[in-house]
PDB file of C-alpha atoms in Angstrom:
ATOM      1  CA  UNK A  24       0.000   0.000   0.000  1.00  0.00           C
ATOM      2  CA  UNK A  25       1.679   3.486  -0.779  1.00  0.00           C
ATOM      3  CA  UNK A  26       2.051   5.949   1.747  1.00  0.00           C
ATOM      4  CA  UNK A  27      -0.902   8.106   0.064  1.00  0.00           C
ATOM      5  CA  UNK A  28      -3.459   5.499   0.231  1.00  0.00           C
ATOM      6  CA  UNK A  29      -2.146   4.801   3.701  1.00  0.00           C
ATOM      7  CA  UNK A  30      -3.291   7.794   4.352  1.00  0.00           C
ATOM      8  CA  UNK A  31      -6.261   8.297   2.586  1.00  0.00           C
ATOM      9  CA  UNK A  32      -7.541   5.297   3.959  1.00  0.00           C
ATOM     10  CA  UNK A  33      -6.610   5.773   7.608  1.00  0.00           C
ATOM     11  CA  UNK A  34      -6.596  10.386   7.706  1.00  0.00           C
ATOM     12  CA  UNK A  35     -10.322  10.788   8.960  1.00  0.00           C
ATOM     13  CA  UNK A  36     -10.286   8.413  11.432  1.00  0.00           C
ATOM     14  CA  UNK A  37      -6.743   9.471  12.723  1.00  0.00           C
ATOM     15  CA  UNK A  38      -8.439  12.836  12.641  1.00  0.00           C
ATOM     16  CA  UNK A  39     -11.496  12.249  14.313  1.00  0.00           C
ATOM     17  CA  UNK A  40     -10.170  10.013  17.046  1.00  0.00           C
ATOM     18  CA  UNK A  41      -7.558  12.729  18.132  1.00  0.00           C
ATOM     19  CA  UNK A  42      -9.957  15.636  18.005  1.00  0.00           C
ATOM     20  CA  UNK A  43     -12.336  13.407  20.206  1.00  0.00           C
ATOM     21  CA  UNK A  44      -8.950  12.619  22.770  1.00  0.00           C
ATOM     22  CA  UNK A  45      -8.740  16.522  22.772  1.00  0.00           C
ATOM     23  CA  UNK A  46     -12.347  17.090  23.894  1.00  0.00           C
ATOM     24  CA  UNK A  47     -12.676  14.471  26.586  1.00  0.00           C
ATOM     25  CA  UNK A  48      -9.430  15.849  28.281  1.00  0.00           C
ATOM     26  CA  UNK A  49     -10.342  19.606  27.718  1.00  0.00           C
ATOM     27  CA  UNK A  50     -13.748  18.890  29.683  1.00  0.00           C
ATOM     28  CA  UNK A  51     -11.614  16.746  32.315  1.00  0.00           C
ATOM     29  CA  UNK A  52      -9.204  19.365  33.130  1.00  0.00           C
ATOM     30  CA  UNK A  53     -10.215  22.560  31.717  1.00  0.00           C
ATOM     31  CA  UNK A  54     -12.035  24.663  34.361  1.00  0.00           C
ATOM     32  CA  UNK A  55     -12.430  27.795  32.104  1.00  0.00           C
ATOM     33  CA  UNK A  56     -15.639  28.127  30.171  1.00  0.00           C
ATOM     34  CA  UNK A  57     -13.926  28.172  26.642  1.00  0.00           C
ATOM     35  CA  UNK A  58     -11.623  24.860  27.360  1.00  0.00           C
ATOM     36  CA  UNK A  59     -15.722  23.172  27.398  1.00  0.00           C
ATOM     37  CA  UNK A  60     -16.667  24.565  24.742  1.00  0.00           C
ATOM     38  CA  UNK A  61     -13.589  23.578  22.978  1.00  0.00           C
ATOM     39  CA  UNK A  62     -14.652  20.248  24.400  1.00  0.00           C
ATOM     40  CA  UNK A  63     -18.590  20.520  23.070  1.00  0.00           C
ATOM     41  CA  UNK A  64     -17.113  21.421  19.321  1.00  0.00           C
ATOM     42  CA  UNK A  65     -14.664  18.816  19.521  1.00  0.00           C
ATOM     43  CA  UNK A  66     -16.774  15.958  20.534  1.00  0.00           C
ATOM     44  CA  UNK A  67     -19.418  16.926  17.996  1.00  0.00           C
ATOM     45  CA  UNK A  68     -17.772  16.702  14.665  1.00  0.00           C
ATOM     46  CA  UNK A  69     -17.737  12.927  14.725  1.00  0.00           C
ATOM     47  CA  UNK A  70     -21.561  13.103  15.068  1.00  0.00           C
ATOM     48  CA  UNK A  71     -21.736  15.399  12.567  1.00  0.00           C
ATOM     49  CA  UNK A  72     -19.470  12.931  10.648  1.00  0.00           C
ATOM     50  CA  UNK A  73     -21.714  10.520  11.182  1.00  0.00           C
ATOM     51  CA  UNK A  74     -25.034  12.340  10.443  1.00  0.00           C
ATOM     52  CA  UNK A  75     -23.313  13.255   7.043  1.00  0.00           C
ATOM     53  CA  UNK A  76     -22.624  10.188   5.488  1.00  0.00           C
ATOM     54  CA  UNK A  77     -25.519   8.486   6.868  1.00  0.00           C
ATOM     55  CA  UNK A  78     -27.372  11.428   4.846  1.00  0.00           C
ATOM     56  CA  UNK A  79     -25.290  10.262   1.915  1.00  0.00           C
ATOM     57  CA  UNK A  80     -25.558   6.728   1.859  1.00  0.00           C
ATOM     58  CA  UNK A  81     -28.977   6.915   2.243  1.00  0.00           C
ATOM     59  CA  UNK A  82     -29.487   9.283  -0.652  1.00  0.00           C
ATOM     60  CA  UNK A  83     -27.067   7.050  -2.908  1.00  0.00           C
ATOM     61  CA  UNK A  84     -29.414   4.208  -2.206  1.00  0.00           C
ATOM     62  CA  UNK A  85     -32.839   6.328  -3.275  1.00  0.00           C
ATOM     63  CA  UNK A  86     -31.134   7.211  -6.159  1.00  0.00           C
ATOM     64  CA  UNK A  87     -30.502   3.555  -7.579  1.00  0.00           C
TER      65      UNK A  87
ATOM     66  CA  UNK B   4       3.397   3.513  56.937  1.00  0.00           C
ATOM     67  CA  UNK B   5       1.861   2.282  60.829  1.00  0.00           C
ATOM     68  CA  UNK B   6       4.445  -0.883  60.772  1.00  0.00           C
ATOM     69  CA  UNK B   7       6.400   1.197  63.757  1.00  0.00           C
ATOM     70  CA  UNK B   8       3.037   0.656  65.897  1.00  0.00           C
ATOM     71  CA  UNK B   9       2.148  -2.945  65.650  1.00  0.00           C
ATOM     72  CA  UNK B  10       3.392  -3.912  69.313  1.00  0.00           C
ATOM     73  CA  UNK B  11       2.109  -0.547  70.672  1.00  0.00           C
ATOM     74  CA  UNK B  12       0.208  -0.764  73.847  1.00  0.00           C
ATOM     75  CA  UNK B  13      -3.541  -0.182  73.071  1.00  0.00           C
ATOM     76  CA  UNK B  14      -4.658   4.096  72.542  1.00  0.00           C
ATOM     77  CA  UNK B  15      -6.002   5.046  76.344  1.00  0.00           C
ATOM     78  CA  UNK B  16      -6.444   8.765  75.603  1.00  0.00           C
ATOM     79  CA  UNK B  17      -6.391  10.396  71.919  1.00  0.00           C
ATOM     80  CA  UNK B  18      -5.798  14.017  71.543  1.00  0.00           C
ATOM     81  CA  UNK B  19      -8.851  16.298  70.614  1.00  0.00           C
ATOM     82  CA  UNK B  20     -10.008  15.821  66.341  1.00  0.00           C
ATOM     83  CA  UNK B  21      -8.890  19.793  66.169  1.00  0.00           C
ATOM     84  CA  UNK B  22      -5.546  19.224  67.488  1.00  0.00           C
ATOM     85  CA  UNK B  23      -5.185  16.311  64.968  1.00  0.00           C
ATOM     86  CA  UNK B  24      -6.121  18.079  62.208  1.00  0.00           C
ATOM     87  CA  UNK B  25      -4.695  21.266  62.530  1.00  0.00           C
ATOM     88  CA  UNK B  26      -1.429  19.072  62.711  1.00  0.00           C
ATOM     89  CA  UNK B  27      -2.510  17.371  59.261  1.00  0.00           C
ATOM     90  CA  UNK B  28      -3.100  20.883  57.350  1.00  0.00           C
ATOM     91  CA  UNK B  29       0.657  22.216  57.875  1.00  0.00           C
ATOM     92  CA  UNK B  30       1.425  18.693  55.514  1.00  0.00           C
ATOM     93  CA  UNK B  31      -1.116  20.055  53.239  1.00  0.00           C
ATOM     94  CA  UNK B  32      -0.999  23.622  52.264  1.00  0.00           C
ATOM     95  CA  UNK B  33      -3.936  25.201  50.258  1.00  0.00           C
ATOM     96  CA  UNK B  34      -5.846  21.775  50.329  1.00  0.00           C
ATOM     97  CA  UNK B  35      -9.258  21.184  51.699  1.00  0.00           C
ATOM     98  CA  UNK B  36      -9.905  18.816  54.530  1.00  0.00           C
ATOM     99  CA  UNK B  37     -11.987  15.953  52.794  1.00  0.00           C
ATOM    100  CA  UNK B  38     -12.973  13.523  55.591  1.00  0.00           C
ATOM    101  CA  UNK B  39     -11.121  12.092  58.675  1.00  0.00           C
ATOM    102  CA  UNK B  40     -10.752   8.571  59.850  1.00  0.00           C
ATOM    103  CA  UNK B  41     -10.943   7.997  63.702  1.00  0.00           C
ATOM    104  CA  UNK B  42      -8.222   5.849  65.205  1.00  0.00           C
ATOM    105  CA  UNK B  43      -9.520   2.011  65.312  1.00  0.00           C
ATOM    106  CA  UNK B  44     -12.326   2.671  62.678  1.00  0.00           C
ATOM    107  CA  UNK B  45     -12.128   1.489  58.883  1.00  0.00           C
ATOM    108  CA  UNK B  46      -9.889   4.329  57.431  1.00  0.00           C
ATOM    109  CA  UNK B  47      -7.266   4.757  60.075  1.00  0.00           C
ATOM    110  CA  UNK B  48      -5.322   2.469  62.393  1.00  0.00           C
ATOM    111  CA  UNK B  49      -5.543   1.946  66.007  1.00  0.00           C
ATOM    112  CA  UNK B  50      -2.996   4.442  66.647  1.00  0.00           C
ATOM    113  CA  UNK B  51      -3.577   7.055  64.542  1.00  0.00           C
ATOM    114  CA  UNK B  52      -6.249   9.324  62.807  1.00  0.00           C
ATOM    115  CA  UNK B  53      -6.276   9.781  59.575  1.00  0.00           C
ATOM    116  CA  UNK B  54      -6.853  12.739  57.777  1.00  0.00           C
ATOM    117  CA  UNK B  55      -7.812  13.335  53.892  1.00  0.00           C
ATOM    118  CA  UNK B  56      -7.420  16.125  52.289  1.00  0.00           C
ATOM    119  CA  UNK B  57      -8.352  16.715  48.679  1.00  0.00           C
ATOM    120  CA  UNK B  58      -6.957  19.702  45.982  1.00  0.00           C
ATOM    121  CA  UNK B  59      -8.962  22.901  45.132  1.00  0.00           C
ATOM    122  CA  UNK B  60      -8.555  22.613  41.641  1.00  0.00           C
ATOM    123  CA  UNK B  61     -10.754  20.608  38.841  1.00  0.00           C
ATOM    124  CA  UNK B  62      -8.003  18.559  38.520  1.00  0.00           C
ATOM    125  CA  UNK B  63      -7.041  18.147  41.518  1.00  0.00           C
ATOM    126  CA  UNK B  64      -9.767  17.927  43.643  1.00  0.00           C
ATOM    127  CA  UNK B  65     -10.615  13.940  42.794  1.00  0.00           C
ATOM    128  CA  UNK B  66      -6.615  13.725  44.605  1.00  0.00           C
ATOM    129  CA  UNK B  67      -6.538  12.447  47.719  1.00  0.00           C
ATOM    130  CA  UNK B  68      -3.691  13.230  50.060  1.00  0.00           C
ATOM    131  CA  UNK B  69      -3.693  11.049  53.680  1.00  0.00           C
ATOM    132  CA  UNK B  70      -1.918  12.380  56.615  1.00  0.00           C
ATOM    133  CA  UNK B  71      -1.690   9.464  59.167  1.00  0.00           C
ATOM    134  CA  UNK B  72      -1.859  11.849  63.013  1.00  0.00           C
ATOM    135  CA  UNK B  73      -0.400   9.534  65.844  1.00  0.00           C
ATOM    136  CA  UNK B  74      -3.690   9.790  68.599  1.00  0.00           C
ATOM    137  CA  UNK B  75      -1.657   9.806  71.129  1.00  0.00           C
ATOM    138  CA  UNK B  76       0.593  12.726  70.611  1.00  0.00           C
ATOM    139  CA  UNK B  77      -1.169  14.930  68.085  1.00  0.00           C
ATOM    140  CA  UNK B  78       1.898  15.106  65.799  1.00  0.00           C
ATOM    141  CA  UNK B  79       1.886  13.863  62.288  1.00  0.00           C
ATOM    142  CA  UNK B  80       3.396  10.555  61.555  1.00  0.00           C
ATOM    143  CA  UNK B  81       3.378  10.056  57.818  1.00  0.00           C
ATOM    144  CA  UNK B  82       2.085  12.423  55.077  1.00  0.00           C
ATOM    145  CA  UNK B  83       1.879  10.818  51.411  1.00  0.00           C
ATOM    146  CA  UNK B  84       0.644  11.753  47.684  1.00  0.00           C
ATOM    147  CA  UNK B  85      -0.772   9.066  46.255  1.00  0.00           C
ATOM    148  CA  UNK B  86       1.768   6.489  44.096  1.00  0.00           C
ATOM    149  CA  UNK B  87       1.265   7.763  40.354  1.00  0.00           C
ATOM    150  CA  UNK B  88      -1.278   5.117  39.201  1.00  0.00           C
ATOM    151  CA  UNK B  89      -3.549   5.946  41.758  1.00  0.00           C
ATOM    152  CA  UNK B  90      -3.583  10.017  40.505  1.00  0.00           C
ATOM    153  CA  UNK B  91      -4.155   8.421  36.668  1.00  0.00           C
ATOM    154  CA  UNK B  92      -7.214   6.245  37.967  1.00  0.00           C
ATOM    155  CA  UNK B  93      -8.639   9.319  40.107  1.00  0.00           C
ATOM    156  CA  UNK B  94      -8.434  11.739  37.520  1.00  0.00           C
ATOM    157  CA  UNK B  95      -9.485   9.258  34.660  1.00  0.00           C
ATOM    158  CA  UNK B  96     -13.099   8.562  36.607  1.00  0.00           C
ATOM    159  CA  UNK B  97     -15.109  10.921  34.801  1.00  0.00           C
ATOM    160  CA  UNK B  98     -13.918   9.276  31.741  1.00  0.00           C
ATOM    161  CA  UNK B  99     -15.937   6.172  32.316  1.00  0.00           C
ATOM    162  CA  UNK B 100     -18.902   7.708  33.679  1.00  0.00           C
ATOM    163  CA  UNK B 101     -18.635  11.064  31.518  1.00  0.00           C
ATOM    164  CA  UNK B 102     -20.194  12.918  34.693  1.00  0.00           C
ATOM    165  CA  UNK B 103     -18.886  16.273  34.018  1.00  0.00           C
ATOM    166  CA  UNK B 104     -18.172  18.673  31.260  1.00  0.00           C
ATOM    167  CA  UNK B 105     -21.390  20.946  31.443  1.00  0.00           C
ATOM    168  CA  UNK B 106     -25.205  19.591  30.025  1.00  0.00           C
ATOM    169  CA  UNK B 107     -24.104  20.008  26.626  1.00  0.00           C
ATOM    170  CA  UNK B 108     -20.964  17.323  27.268  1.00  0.00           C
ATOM    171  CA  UNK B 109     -23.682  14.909  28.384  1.00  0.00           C
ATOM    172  CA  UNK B 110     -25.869  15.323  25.798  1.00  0.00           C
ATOM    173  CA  UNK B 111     -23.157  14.509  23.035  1.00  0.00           C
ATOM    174  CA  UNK B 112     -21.973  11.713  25.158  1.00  0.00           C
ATOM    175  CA  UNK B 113     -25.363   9.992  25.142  1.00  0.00           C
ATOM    176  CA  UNK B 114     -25.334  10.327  21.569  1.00  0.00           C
ATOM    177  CA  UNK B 115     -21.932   9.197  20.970  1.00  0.00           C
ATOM    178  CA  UNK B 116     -23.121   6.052  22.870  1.00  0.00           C
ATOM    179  CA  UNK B 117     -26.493   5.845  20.634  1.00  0.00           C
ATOM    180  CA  UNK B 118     -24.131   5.775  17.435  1.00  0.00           C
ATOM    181  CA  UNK B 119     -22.183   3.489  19.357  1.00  0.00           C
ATOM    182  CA  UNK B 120     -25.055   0.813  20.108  1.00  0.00           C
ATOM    183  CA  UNK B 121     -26.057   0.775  16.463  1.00  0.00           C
ATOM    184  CA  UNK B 122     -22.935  -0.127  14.802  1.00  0.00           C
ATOM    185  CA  UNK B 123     -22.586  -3.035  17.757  1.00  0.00           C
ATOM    186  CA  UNK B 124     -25.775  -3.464  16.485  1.00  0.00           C
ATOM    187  CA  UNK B 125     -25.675  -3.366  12.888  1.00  0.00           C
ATOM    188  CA  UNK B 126     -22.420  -5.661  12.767  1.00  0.00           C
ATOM    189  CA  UNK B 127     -24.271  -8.625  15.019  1.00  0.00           C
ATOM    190  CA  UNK B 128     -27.256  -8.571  12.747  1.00  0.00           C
ATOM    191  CA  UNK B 129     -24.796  -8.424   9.619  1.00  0.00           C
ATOM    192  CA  UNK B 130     -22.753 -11.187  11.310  1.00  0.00           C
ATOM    193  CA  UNK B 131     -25.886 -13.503  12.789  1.00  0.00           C
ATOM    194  CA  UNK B 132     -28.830 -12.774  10.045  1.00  0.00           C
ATOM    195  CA  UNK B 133     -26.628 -12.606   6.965  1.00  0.00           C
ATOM    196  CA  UNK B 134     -24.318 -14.937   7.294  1.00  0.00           C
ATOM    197  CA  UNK B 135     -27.355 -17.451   7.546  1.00  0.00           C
ATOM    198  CA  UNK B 136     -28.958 -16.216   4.333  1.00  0.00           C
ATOM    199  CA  UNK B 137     -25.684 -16.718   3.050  1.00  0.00           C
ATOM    200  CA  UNK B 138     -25.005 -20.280   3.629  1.00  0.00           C
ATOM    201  CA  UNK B 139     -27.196 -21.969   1.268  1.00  0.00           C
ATOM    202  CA  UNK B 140     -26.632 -19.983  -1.774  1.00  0.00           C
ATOM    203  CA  UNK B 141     -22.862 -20.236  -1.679  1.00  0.00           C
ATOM    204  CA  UNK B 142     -22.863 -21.608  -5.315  1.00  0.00           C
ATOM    205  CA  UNK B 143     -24.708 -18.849  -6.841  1.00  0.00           C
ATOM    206  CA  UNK B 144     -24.320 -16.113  -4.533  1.00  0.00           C
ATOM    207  CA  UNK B 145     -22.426 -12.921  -6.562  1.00  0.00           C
ATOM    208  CA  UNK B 146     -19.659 -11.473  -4.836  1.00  0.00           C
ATOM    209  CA  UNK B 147     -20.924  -8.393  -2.399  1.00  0.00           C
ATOM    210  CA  UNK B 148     -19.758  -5.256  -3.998  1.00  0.00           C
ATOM    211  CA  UNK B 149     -19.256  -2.148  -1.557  1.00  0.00           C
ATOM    212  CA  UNK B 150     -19.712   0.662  -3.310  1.00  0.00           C
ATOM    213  CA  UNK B 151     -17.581   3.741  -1.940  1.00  0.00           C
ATOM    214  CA  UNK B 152     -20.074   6.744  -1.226  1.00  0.00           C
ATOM    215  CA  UNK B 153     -18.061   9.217  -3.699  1.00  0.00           C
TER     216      UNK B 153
END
């Protein structure tokens, strides 16, 4: 596997799982109001991540 | 840390809970006085009070620092930080309960666990249901083509 497909493949998740290690530890031991709301974006994209390609998939399949 | 005391003579008088702890709080500066053992009870020894005292910070205030006060005399026999795993498991509590954060913290982390039950979910019913459809049709059955979403 090249190194671009390595990380094509592998970029999101990398992504998502460190911006998701961010938030949990900015709520943990943050005590100012913007380290939580750090936390609150943080933590959200992979939801929104996940309500965006369900979105997709489920168009794709309406479509065929 | 009461090794010193197990051949001493059983505690006639113990000094007054103030006196104890106002011995404990020069070992911890700035902390707040959590809870205090009495000497022969669960927490402490037979010898000694012991007194907790726990940080003023977010971060610190799951930490626990004992400081073991000999009953007898009023004067502190050990004070100790807890040993470095114990500080990782305090502080990492939250983590597994995701008790803190603010309402909107919880709220995501409920979700997060609702997208979390679905793809357990999804993958037992693909693994269970399908895989028995499967089984018959072996001979015939076309290759399962996953289309990329792009």
């Amino acid at each position: 596997m090249k190194h671009s497909d390595l990380w094509r493949q592998w970029g999101w998740p990398i992504g998502l799982a460190a911006l998701t290690v961010f938030g949990l530890l900015s709520a943990l031991l943050g005590e100012d109001g913007i380290w939580w709301w750090l936390s609150w974006l943080t933590l959200a994209t992979p939801l929104l991540a996940i309500v965006h390609h369900a979105h997709r998939s489920r168009r794709a399949i309406i479509k065929r | 840390m009461t090794a010193p005391y197990r051949h001493a003579p059983p505690l006639k008088n113990r000094v007054p809970l103030d006196v104890a702890v106002a011995a404990a709080r020069v070992e911890a500066p700035g902390m707040r006085l959590a809870s205090v053992g009495f000497p022969g009870r669960d927490l402490a020894s037979p010898h000694h009070y012991m007194v907790l005292f726990t940080g003023q910070t977010a971060l610190t205030a799951r930490l626990l620092k004992p400081v073991l006060v000999d009953a007898a005399t009023g004067k502190v026999t050990e004070a100790r930080d807890m040993p470095w795993y114990m500080t990782a498991l305090l502080v990492s509590q939250p983590l597994h309960f995701g008790n803190y954060g603010g309402l909107p913290f919880k709220i995501i982390w409920a979700l997060l666990d609702v997208a979390t039950i679905i793809v357990l979910a999804s993958g037992l019913y693909l693994w269970i249901v399908c895989r028995r459809q499967d089984r018959p049709a072996t001979a015939q059955a076309e290759p399962m083509i996953m289309e990329t979403a792009e």
